[in-house]
CSV table of C-alpha atoms in Angstrom, one decimal:
chain,number,residue,atom,x,y,z
A,2,UNK,CA,58.8,69.8,16.8
A,3,UNK,CA,61.6,69.7,14.2
A,4,UNK,CA,64.7,71.7,15.1
A,5,UNK,CA,64.4,73.6,11.8
A,6,UNK,CA,61.0,75.0,12.9
A,7,UNK,CA,62.9,77.3,15.3
A,8,UNK,CA,65.8,79.4,14.2
A,9,UNK,CA,67.7,82.2,15.9
A,10,UNK,CA,69.7,84.7,14.0
A,11,UNK,CA,72.4,86.0,16.3
A,12,UNK,CA,76.0,86.3,17.2
A,13,UNK,CA,77.8,85.1,20.3
A,14,UNK,CA,78.9,88.5,21.8
A,15,UNK,CA,75.4,90.0,21.7
A,16,UNK,CA,73.7,90.5,25.1
A,17,UNK,CA,70.4,90.7,23.3
A,18,UNK,CA,70.9,87.5,21.4
A,19,UNK,CA,71.8,85.9,24.7
A,20,UNK,CA,68.5,86.8,26.1
A,21,UNK,CA,66.7,84.8,23.4
A,22,UNK,CA,69.0,81.8,23.8
A,23,UNK,CA,68.4,81.7,27.6
A,24,UNK,CA,64.6,81.9,27.1
A,25,UNK,CA,64.7,79.1,24.5
A,26,UNK,CA,66.9,77.0,26.8
A,27,UNK,CA,64.5,77.6,29.8
A,28,UNK,CA,61.7,76.2,27.7
A,29,UNK,CA,63.9,73.3,26.4
A,30,UNK,CA,63.2,74.4,22.8
A,31,UNK,CA,65.5,72.9,20.2
A,32,UNK,CA,66.6,75.5,17.7
A,33,UNK,CA,69.1,76.2,14.9
A,34,UNK,CA,71.5,79.0,15.7
A,35,UNK,CA,72.3,81.0,12.6
A,36,UNK,CA,75.5,82.8,13.5
A,37,UNK,CA,76.0,86.1,11.8
A,38,UNK,CA,79.5,86.9,10.6
A,39,UNK,CA,80.7,89.8,12.7
A,40,UNK,CA,80.9,93.1,10.7
A,41,UNK,CA,78.4,92.1,8.0
A,42,UNK,CA,74.7,91.4,7.8
A,43,UNK,CA,73.3,88.4,6.1
A,44,UNK,CA,70.6,88.5,3.4
A,45,UNK,CA,68.4,86.5,5.8
A,46,UNK,CA,68.8,89.1,8.6
A,47,UNK,CA,68.1,92.0,6.3
A,48,UNK,CA,65.0,90.2,4.9
A,49,UNK,CA,63.8,89.1,8.3
A,50,UNK,CA,64.3,92.5,10.1
A,51,UNK,CA,64.0,95.1,7.4
A,52,UNK,CA,63.0,97.8,9.8
A,53,UNK,CA,66.0,97.7,12.2
A,54,UNK,CA,68.4,95.3,10.5
A,55,UNK,CA,69.4,94.0,13.9
A,56,UNK,CA,69.7,90.7,15.7
A,57,UNK,CA,68.4,88.7,17.4
A,58,UNK,CA,65.6,87.6,15.1
A,59,UNK,CA,63.7,84.5,16.0
A,60,UNK,CA,62.3,82.6,13.0
A,61,UNK,CA,59.4,80.4,14.0
A,62,UNK,CA,58.0,78.4,11.0
A,63,UNK,CA,59.9,81.0,9.0
A,64,UNK,CA,57.9,83.9,10.6
A,65,UNK,CA,60.2,86.5,12.1
A,66,UNK,CA,59.9,88.0,15.6
A,67,UNK,CA,62.3,90.9,16.4
A,68,UNK,CA,63.4,92.8,19.5
A,69,UNK,CA,64.9,90.6,22.3
A,70,UNK,CA,62.4,91.3,25.0
A,71,UNK,CA,59.5,90.8,22.6
A,72,UNK,CA,61.1,87.5,21.6
A,73,UNK,CA,61.3,86.5,25.2
A,74,UNK,CA,57.6,87.2,25.8
A,75,UNK,CA,56.8,85.3,22.6
A,76,UNK,CA,58.8,82.3,23.7
A,77,UNK,CA,57.0,82.2,27.0
A,78,UNK,CA,53.6,82.5,25.3
A,79,UNK,CA,54.2,79.8,22.7
A,80,UNK,CA,55.9,77.3,25.0
A,81,UNK,CA,53.9,78.2,28.1
A,82,UNK,CA,53.4,74.6,29.1
A,83,UNK,CA,57.1,73.8,29.1
A,84,UNK,CA,59.1,74.7,32.2
A,85,UNK,CA,58.3,77.4,34.7
A,86,UNK,CA,56.7,80.7,33.6
A,87,UNK,CA,59.2,83.3,32.5
A,88,UNK,CA,56.9,86.1,33.4
A,89,UNK,CA,55.2,86.4,36.8
A,90,UNK,CA,51.5,85.4,36.8
A,91,UNK,CA,50.5,88.5,38.8
A,92,UNK,CA,49.8,91.5,36.5
A,93,UNK,CA,51.4,94.0,38.9
A,94,UNK,CA,54.6,91.9,39.2
A,95,UNK,CA,54.7,91.6,35.4
A,96,UNK,CA,54.4,95.4,35.1
A,97,UNK,CA,57.4,95.7,37.6
A,98,UNK,CA,59.5,93.2,35.7
A,99,UNK,CA,58.7,95.0,32.4
A,100,UNK,CA,59.5,98.4,33.9
A,101,UNK,CA,63.0,97.3,35.1
A,102,UNK,CA,63.7,95.5,31.8
A,103,UNK,CA,62.9,98.8,30.0
A,104,UNK,CA,65.1,100.7,32.4
A,105,UNK,CA,68.0,98.4,31.7
A,106,UNK,CA,67.6,98.9,28.0
A,107,UNK,CA,66.8,102.6,27.9
A,108,UNK,CA,69.0,104.0,30.7
A,109,UNK,CA,71.5,101.4,32.0
A,110,UNK,CA,72.8,99.9,28.8
A,111,UNK,CA,73.6,103.3,27.2
A,112,UNK,CA,75.7,104.1,30.3
A,113,UNK,CA,77.5,100.8,29.9
A,114,UNK,CA,78.2,101.7,26.2
A,115,UNK,CA,79.4,105.0,27.6
A,116,UNK,CA,82.2,103.3,29.5
A,117,UNK,CA,83.3,101.4,26.4
A,118,UNK,CA,83.2,104.5,24.2
A,119,UNK,CA,84.7,106.9,26.6
A,120,UNK,CA,87.4,109.0,24.9
A,121,UNK,CA,89.3,109.9,28.1
A,122,UNK,CA,89.5,109.1,31.8
A,123,UNK,CA,87.1,111.8,32.9
A,124,UNK,CA,84.4,110.6,30.5
A,125,UNK,CA,85.0,107.0,31.6
A,126,UNK,CA,84.7,108.0,35.3
A,127,UNK,CA,81.4,109.8,34.6
A,128,UNK,CA,80.1,106.8,32.8
A,129,UNK,CA,81.2,104.4,35.5
A,130,UNK,CA,79.4,106.6,38.1
A,131,UNK,CA,76.2,106.4,36.0
A,132,UNK,CA,76.5,102.6,35.7
A,133,UNK,CA,77.0,102.3,39.5
A,134,UNK,CA,74.0,104.5,40.1
A,135,UNK,CA,71.9,102.2,37.9
A,136,UNK,CA,73.2,99.2,39.7
A,137,UNK,CA,72.2,100.7,43.1
A,138,UNK,CA,68.7,101.1,41.8
A,139,UNK,CA,68.7,97.5,40.4
A,140,UNK,CA,70.1,96.2,43.8
A,141,UNK,CA,67.2,97.9,45.6
A,142,UNK,CA,64.8,96.4,43.0
A,143,UNK,CA,66.3,93.0,43.4
A,144,UNK,CA,65.9,93.0,47.2
A,145,UNK,CA,62.2,93.9,46.8
A,146,UNK,CA,61.4,91.6,43.9
A,147,UNK,CA,63.4,88.5,44.8
A,148,UNK,CA,61.9,88.4,48.3
A,149,UNK,CA,64.9,86.6,49.6
A,150,UNK,CA,65.1,84.1,46.8
A,151,UNK,CA,68.0,83.6,44.3
A,152,UNK,CA,66.5,85.4,41.3
A,153,UNK,CA,64.4,88.3,40.3
A,154,UNK,CA,62.0,85.6,39.2
A,155,UNK,CA,62.1,84.0,42.7
A,156,UNK,CA,63.2,80.3,42.7
A,157,UNK,CA,63.4,80.4,38.9
A,158,UNK,CA,65.1,82.6,36.3
A,159,UNK,CA,62.5,85.0,34.9
A,160,UNK,CA,62.1,87.9,32.5
A,161,UNK,CA,64.1,90.4,34.5
A,162,UNK,CA,66.9,88.0,35.2
A,163,UNK,CA,67.1,87.4,31.5
A,164,UNK,CA,66.9,91.1,30.6
A,165,UNK,CA,69.6,92.1,33.0
A,166,UNK,CA,71.6,88.9,32.9
A,167,UNK,CA,72.2,89.2,29.2
A,168,UNK,CA,74.7,91.9,30.1
A,169,UNK,CA,76.6,89.9,32.7
A,170,UNK,CA,79.4,88.9,30.4
A,171,UNK,CA,80.0,92.6,29.4
A,172,UNK,CA,79.7,93.7,33.0
A,173,UNK,CA,82.6,91.4,33.8
A,174,UNK,CA,84.6,92.6,30.9
A,175,UNK,CA,84.2,96.2,32.0
A,176,UNK,CA,85.1,95.3,35.6
A,177,UNK,CA,88.3,93.6,34.2
A,178,UNK,CA,89.2,96.5,32.0
A,179,UNK,CA,89.0,99.1,34.7
A,180,UNK,CA,90.0,96.9,37.7
A,181,UNK,CA,86.7,98.0,39.3
A,182,UNK,CA,84.2,95.8,41.1
A,183,UNK,CA,80.9,97.2,39.9
A,184,UNK,CA,79.1,94.3,41.6
A,185,UNK,CA,80.5,94.1,45.2
A,186,UNK,CA,79.7,93.1,48.7
A,187,UNK,CA,79.2,96.6,50.1
A,188,UNK,CA,77.1,98.2,47.4
A,189,UNK,CA,75.4,95.3,45.6
A,190,UNK,CA,75.5,92.2,47.9
A,191,UNK,CA,72.3,90.8,46.4
A,192,UNK,CA,73.3,91.3,42.8
A,193,UNK,CA,76.8,89.9,43.5
A,194,UNK,CA,75.4,86.6,44.6
A,195,UNK,CA,72.7,86.7,41.9
A,196,UNK,CA,75.4,87.0,39.3
A,197,UNK,CA,77.0,83.8,40.3
A,198,UNK,CA,73.7,81.9,40.6
A,199,UNK,CA,72.6,83.2,37.2
A,200,UNK,CA,75.9,82.3,35.5
A,201,UNK,CA,75.8,78.8,36.9
A,202,UNK,CA,72.2,78.2,35.9
A,203,UNK,CA,71.8,75.3,33.4
A,204,UNK,CA,70.0,77.5,30.9
A,205,UNK,CA,72.7,80.1,31.0
A,206,UNK,CA,76.1,78.5,31.6
A,207,UNK,CA,76.6,77.0,28.2
A,208,UNK,CA,75.6,80.2,26.3
A,209,UNK,CA,77.1,82.9,28.5
A,210,UNK,CA,80.1,84.0,26.5
A,211,UNK,CA,83.6,83.4,28.0
A,212,UNK,CA,84.8,86.6,29.7
A,213,UNK,CA,88.3,86.5,28.2
A,214,UNK,CA,86.9,85.9,24.6
A,215,UNK,CA,84.5,88.8,25.1
A,216,UNK,CA,87.3,91.0,26.4
A,217,UNK,CA,89.3,90.3,23.3
A,218,UNK,CA,86.2,91.1,21.1
A,219,UNK,CA,85.5,94.3,23.1
A,220,UNK,CA,88.5,95.9,21.5
A,221,UNK,CA,86.6,95.9,18.2
A,222,UNK,CA,83.5,97.3,19.8
A,223,UNK,CA,85.5,100.0,21.6
A,224,UNK,CA,87.2,101.1,18.4
A,225,UNK,CA,83.9,101.4,16.7
A,226,UNK,CA,82.2,103.4,19.5
A,227,UNK,CA,85.2,105.8,19.7
A,228,UNK,CA,85.2,106.2,15.9
A,229,UNK,CA,81.5,106.9,15.9
A,230,UNK,CA,81.9,109.5,18.7
A,231,UNK,CA,84.7,111.2,17.0
A,232,UNK,CA,83.1,111.3,13.6
A,233,UNK,CA,80.7,114.3,12.8
A,234,UNK,CA,77.0,113.5,13.2
A,235,UNK,CA,75.2,112.6,9.9
B,10,UNK,CA,36.5,96.1,47.9
B,11,UNK,CA,36.2,98.9,45.2
B,12,UNK,CA,39.2,99.5,43.1
B,13,UNK,CA,41.0,102.7,43.6
B,14,UNK,CA,42.5,104.0,40.4
B,15,UNK,CA,44.3,107.3,40.0
B,16,UNK,CA,46.1,108.6,36.9
B,17,UNK,CA,48.9,111.2,37.2
B,18,UNK,CA,49.0,112.7,33.7
B,19,UNK,CA,49.4,115.8,31.5
B,20,UNK,CA,46.4,116.7,29.3
B,21,UNK,CA,48.5,117.1,26.1
B,22,UNK,CA,50.7,114.1,26.6
B,23,UNK,CA,50.2,111.5,23.8
B,24,UNK,CA,51.6,108.9,26.3
B,25,UNK,CA,49.1,109.8,29.0
B,26,UNK,CA,46.3,109.7,26.4
B,27,UNK,CA,47.1,106.0,25.7
B,28,UNK,CA,46.3,105.2,29.3
B,29,UNK,CA,43.1,107.3,29.3
B,30,UNK,CA,42.1,105.5,26.2
B,31,UNK,CA,42.8,102.0,27.6
B,32,UNK,CA,40.8,102.9,30.8
B,33,UNK,CA,38.0,104.2,28.6
B,34,UNK,CA,37.9,101.0,26.5
B,35,UNK,CA,37.7,99.0,29.7
B,36,UNK,CA,35.1,101.3,31.3
B,37,UNK,CA,37.3,101.8,34.4
B,38,UNK,CA,36.4,104.7,36.6
B,39,UNK,CA,39.4,106.6,37.9
B,40,UNK,CA,40.6,109.9,39.4
B,41,UNK,CA,42.5,112.1,37.0
B,42,UNK,CA,45.3,114.3,38.4
B,43,UNK,CA,46.9,116.9,36.1
B,44,UNK,CA,50.6,117.4,36.7
B,45,UNK,CA,52.5,120.6,36.1
B,46,UNK,CA,55.8,119.4,34.7
B,47,UNK,CA,57.7,122.4,36.0
B,48,UNK,CA,56.7,121.7,39.6
B,49,UNK,CA,56.1,118.0,39.9
B,50,UNK,CA,53.9,116.9,42.7
B,51,UNK,CA,55.2,115.0,45.8
B,52,UNK,CA,52.9,112.1,44.7
B,53,UNK,CA,54.5,111.9,41.2
B,54,UNK,CA,58.1,112.0,42.7
B,55,UNK,CA,57.1,109.3,45.1
B,56,UNK,CA,55.3,107.1,42.7
B,57,UNK,CA,57.9,107.4,39.8
B,58,UNK,CA,61.2,108.1,41.6
B,59,UNK,CA,63.2,106.6,38.8
B,60,UNK,CA,61.9,108.7,35.8
B,61,UNK,CA,59.8,111.3,37.5
B,62,UNK,CA,57.5,111.2,34.5
B,63,UNK,CA,53.8,110.9,33.6
B,64,UNK,CA,51.8,108.9,33.0
B,65,UNK,CA,51.7,107.0,36.3
B,66,UNK,CA,48.7,104.7,37.0
B,67,UNK,CA,48.2,104.2,40.8
B,68,UNK,CA,46.0,101.1,41.4
B,69,UNK,CA,45.1,100.5,45.0
B,70,UNK,CA,48.1,102.6,46.0
B,71,UNK,CA,50.6,100.8,43.8
B,72,UNK,CA,52.2,102.7,40.9
B,73,UNK,CA,52.7,101.4,37.4
B,74,UNK,CA,54.9,103.5,35.0
B,75,UNK,CA,55.6,103.7,31.3
B,76,UNK,CA,52.6,104.1,29.0
B,77,UNK,CA,52.7,100.8,27.1
B,78,UNK,CA,53.5,98.9,30.2
B,79,UNK,CA,50.5,100.5,31.9
B,80,UNK,CA,48.2,99.7,28.9
B,81,UNK,CA,49.3,96.0,29.1
B,82,UNK,CA,48.6,96.0,32.8
B,83,UNK,CA,45.2,97.5,32.2
B,84,UNK,CA,44.5,94.8,29.6
B,85,UNK,CA,45.6,92.0,32.0
B,86,UNK,CA,43.7,93.3,35.1
B,87,UNK,CA,40.5,94.2,33.4
B,88,UNK,CA,40.6,91.2,31.1
B,89,UNK,CA,36.9,90.5,30.9
B,90,UNK,CA,36.1,93.4,28.6
B,91,UNK,CA,37.5,94.7,25.3
B,92,UNK,CA,40.7,92.8,25.0
B,93,UNK,CA,43.4,95.1,23.7
B,94,UNK,CA,46.2,92.7,22.7
B,95,UNK,CA,45.4,89.9,20.3
B,96,UNK,CA,45.2,86.4,21.7
B,97,UNK,CA,47.6,84.8,19.1
B,98,UNK,CA,51.3,85.0,20.3
B,99,UNK,CA,52.6,86.0,16.9
B,100,UNK,CA,50.1,88.7,16.5
B,101,UNK,CA,50.9,90.0,20.0
B,102,UNK,CA,54.6,90.0,19.1
B,103,UNK,CA,53.8,92.1,16.0
B,104,UNK,CA,51.7,94.5,18.0
B,105,UNK,CA,54.5,95.0,20.5
B,106,UNK,CA,57.1,95.3,17.8
B,107,UNK,CA,55.3,98.1,16.0
B,108,UNK,CA,54.4,99.9,19.3
B,109,UNK,CA,58.1,99.8,20.2
B,110,UNK,CA,58.9,101.1,16.7
B,111,UNK,CA,56.5,104.1,17.3
B,112,UNK,CA,58.1,104.8,20.7
B,113,UNK,CA,61.7,104.6,19.3
B,114,UNK,CA,61.1,106.9,16.3
B,115,UNK,CA,58.0,109.1,16.1
B,116,UNK,CA,58.3,111.5,19.1
B,117,UNK,CA,61.9,112.5,18.2
B,118,UNK,CA,61.1,113.1,14.6
B,119,UNK,CA,58.0,115.2,15.6
B,120,UNK,CA,60.1,117.1,18.1
B,121,UNK,CA,62.5,118.1,15.3
B,122,UNK,CA,59.6,119.6,13.4
B,123,UNK,CA,58.6,121.6,16.4
B,124,UNK,CA,61.9,122.9,17.5
B,125,UNK,CA,64.0,123.5,14.4
B,126,UNK,CA,63.9,125.4,11.2
B,127,UNK,CA,65.3,125.3,7.7
B,128,UNK,CA,67.3,122.2,6.6
B,129,UNK,CA,67.0,120.5,10.0
B,130,UNK,CA,63.2,120.9,10.0
B,131,UNK,CA,63.0,119.6,6.5
B,132,UNK,CA,65.0,116.5,7.6
B,133,UNK,CA,62.6,116.1,10.5
B,134,UNK,CA,59.5,116.3,8.3
B,135,UNK,CA,61.0,113.8,5.9
B,136,UNK,CA,61.8,111.4,8.7
B,137,UNK,CA,58.4,111.8,10.2
B,138,UNK,CA,56.6,111.1,7.0
B,139,UNK,CA,58.8,108.1,6.3
B,140,UNK,CA,57.9,106.6,9.7
B,141,UNK,CA,54.2,107.2,9.1
B,142,UNK,CA,54.5,105.6,5.6
B,143,UNK,CA,56.0,102.5,7.1
B,144,UNK,CA,53.1,102.3,9.6
B,145,UNK,CA,50.6,102.9,6.8
B,146,UNK,CA,52.2,100.0,4.9
B,147,UNK,CA,51.6,97.8,8.0
B,148,UNK,CA,48.0,98.9,8.2
B,149,UNK,CA,47.4,98.0,4.6
B,150,UNK,CA,43.7,97.7,3.8
B,151,UNK,CA,42.7,96.6,7.3
B,152,UNK,CA,40.2,98.7,9.3
B,153,UNK,CA,42.5,98.6,12.3
B,154,UNK,CA,46.2,97.6,12.7
B,155,UNK,CA,45.5,94.1,14.0
B,156,UNK,CA,42.5,93.5,11.8
B,157,UNK,CA,38.8,94.0,12.6
B,158,UNK,CA,39.1,95.1,16.1
B,159,UNK,CA,40.6,98.3,17.6
B,160,UNK,CA,43.4,97.4,19.9
B,161,UNK,CA,46.9,97.9,21.4
B,162,UNK,CA,48.7,99.1,18.4
B,163,UNK,CA,45.9,101.5,17.4
B,164,UNK,CA,46.0,102.9,20.9
B,165,UNK,CA,49.8,103.3,20.7
B,166,UNK,CA,49.6,105.4,17.5
B,167,UNK,CA,46.2,107.2,17.6
B,168,UNK,CA,47.2,109.5,20.4
B,169,UNK,CA,49.9,111.1,18.2
B,170,UNK,CA,47.0,112.1,15.9
B,171,UNK,CA,46.1,114.9,18.4
B,172,UNK,CA,49.6,116.3,17.7
B,173,UNK,CA,49.3,116.3,13.9
B,174,UNK,CA,47.7,119.7,13.7
B,175,UNK,CA,50.7,121.2,15.7
B,176,UNK,CA,53.2,119.3,13.5
B,177,UNK,CA,51.5,120.5,10.3
B,178,UNK,CA,51.2,124.1,11.5
B,179,UNK,CA,54.8,124.3,12.7
B,180,UNK,CA,56.2,122.4,9.8
B,181,UNK,CA,53.9,123.9,7.1
B,182,UNK,CA,52.9,120.6,5.5
B,183,UNK,CA,50.0,118.3,5.2
B,184,UNK,CA,50.2,114.8,6.7
B,185,UNK,CA,47.0,113.8,4.9
B,186,UNK,CA,48.5,114.6,1.5
B,187,UNK,CA,51.4,112.2,2.2
B,188,UNK,CA,49.5,109.5,4.2
B,189,UNK,CA,45.8,109.5,3.2
B,190,UNK,CA,45.2,105.9,4.3
B,191,UNK,CA,46.6,106.6,7.7
B,192,UNK,CA,44.4,109.7,8.1
B,193,UNK,CA,41.4,107.6,7.1
B,194,UNK,CA,42.3,105.1,9.8
B,195,UNK,CA,42.7,108.0,12.3
B,196,UNK,CA,39.3,109.4,11.5
B,197,UNK,CA,37.8,105.9,11.8
B,198,UNK,CA,39.3,105.6,15.3
B,199,UNK,CA,38.0,109.1,16.2
B,200,UNK,CA,34.5,107.8,15.7
B,201,UNK,CA,34.9,105.7,18.7
B,202,UNK,CA,33.7,107.5,21.9
B,203,UNK,CA,36.6,106.2,23.9
B,204,UNK,CA,39.0,107.7,21.4
B,205,UNK,CA,37.3,111.1,20.9
B,206,UNK,CA,36.9,111.4,24.7
B,207,UNK,CA,40.6,110.6,25.5
B,208,UNK,CA,42.5,112.6,22.9
B,209,UNK,CA,43.4,116.2,23.7
B,210,UNK,CA,42.1,119.0,21.6
B,211,UNK,CA,44.6,119.6,18.8
B,212,UNK,CA,44.4,123.3,19.3
B,213,UNK,CA,45.3,123.0,22.9
B,214,UNK,CA,48.3,120.8,22.0
B,215,UNK,CA,49.5,123.5,19.6
B,216,UNK,CA,49.1,126.2,22.2
B,217,UNK,CA,51.0,124.1,24.7
B,218,UNK,CA,53.9,123.6,22.3
B,219,UNK,CA,54.1,127.3,21.5
B,220,UNK,CA,54.4,128.1,25.2
B,221,UNK,CA,56.8,125.2,25.9
B,222,UNK,CA,59.2,125.9,23.1
B,223,UNK,CA,58.8,129.6,23.2
B,224,UNK,CA,57.7,129.7,19.5
């Protein structure tokens, strides 16, 4: 398959784009990465995702697929015969993986954004507590789901590793910012080890953004989130 | 061994209806348990400790939560009858995308119509109609969202139809006037026994909202 048959519209700091990249790497799919200029949206992005105008967008034979987790399932289905399965084969295990991925997106990620956008120490503390609470749930889930293996997906990286792991760079940035260890030996021993294994995985290590570079970039994000919180609602 | 299937639900919930509809499409027998959201049962709290919400499908003692995840589970377990998701990966991605779009947008816009008045309510109505028009565009001239066969995306949206009467009454507007093609599609779906059996009576939905929001 020609490289130009598969294109990914994205940007290096995005945890959602990272999910798509990891999935493509797991399936050894060659693709063209169309990097969006930060702060502006290309014609192609707007045309390919008119509903949400967001990245990532996977373009396969010029047909767009949007929403990171939907893209990951699509990649698994199209390149099913390449590499291990991203989703478990058992329907119940699939439902559990999808449940926790949805939890990460709907509950945990907003709490993470809450830390970055916090206007004062009190707000930040509250947001950190929420993130920690979420990590406790994810640790429990990890213990149950991994069954003693390295990843949520068992021996191999799977859907939930990708869904949660997309945020690893940002998690490390937030830890650095506050001098807090959100992943630690006492509260999240499983996830602590998982994080290292995940970051070192061949499908991940070359695309996981460098923590320092991300920390520098986070200043832009923080400014935006704070401005949005301070501005009156539309 | 016979399958044991239990559904923890709320009669008026459009999310719960999706599960009832999927089970009906597949001809699965199950035990229905109505929850009172003000006093949640021990079973609900035990089966969905993270969100404490309905619907929850309990299959042979194991809980599955989140309506669209449940519908996909039902499709995958009872795969020999009435496939709900298309078989083509691109079509599946489209079905999932639009179901996700419905979940992100429709309920909140509808809630605005029910719980606000004046300018805010007008904004809610406008938003709601805009969302339905986008969906109507996706439907086009097809009988169902993915083509000839009733499926996942129809299930995701049709359950909201049982709330239209409430939205129209509380918002004092006609959805059919704005989205005639969508209403045709809804009526087409309602001709299916699985749909008419699974959707709540619109009058009961309205009564429920009046009580819930103290209107």
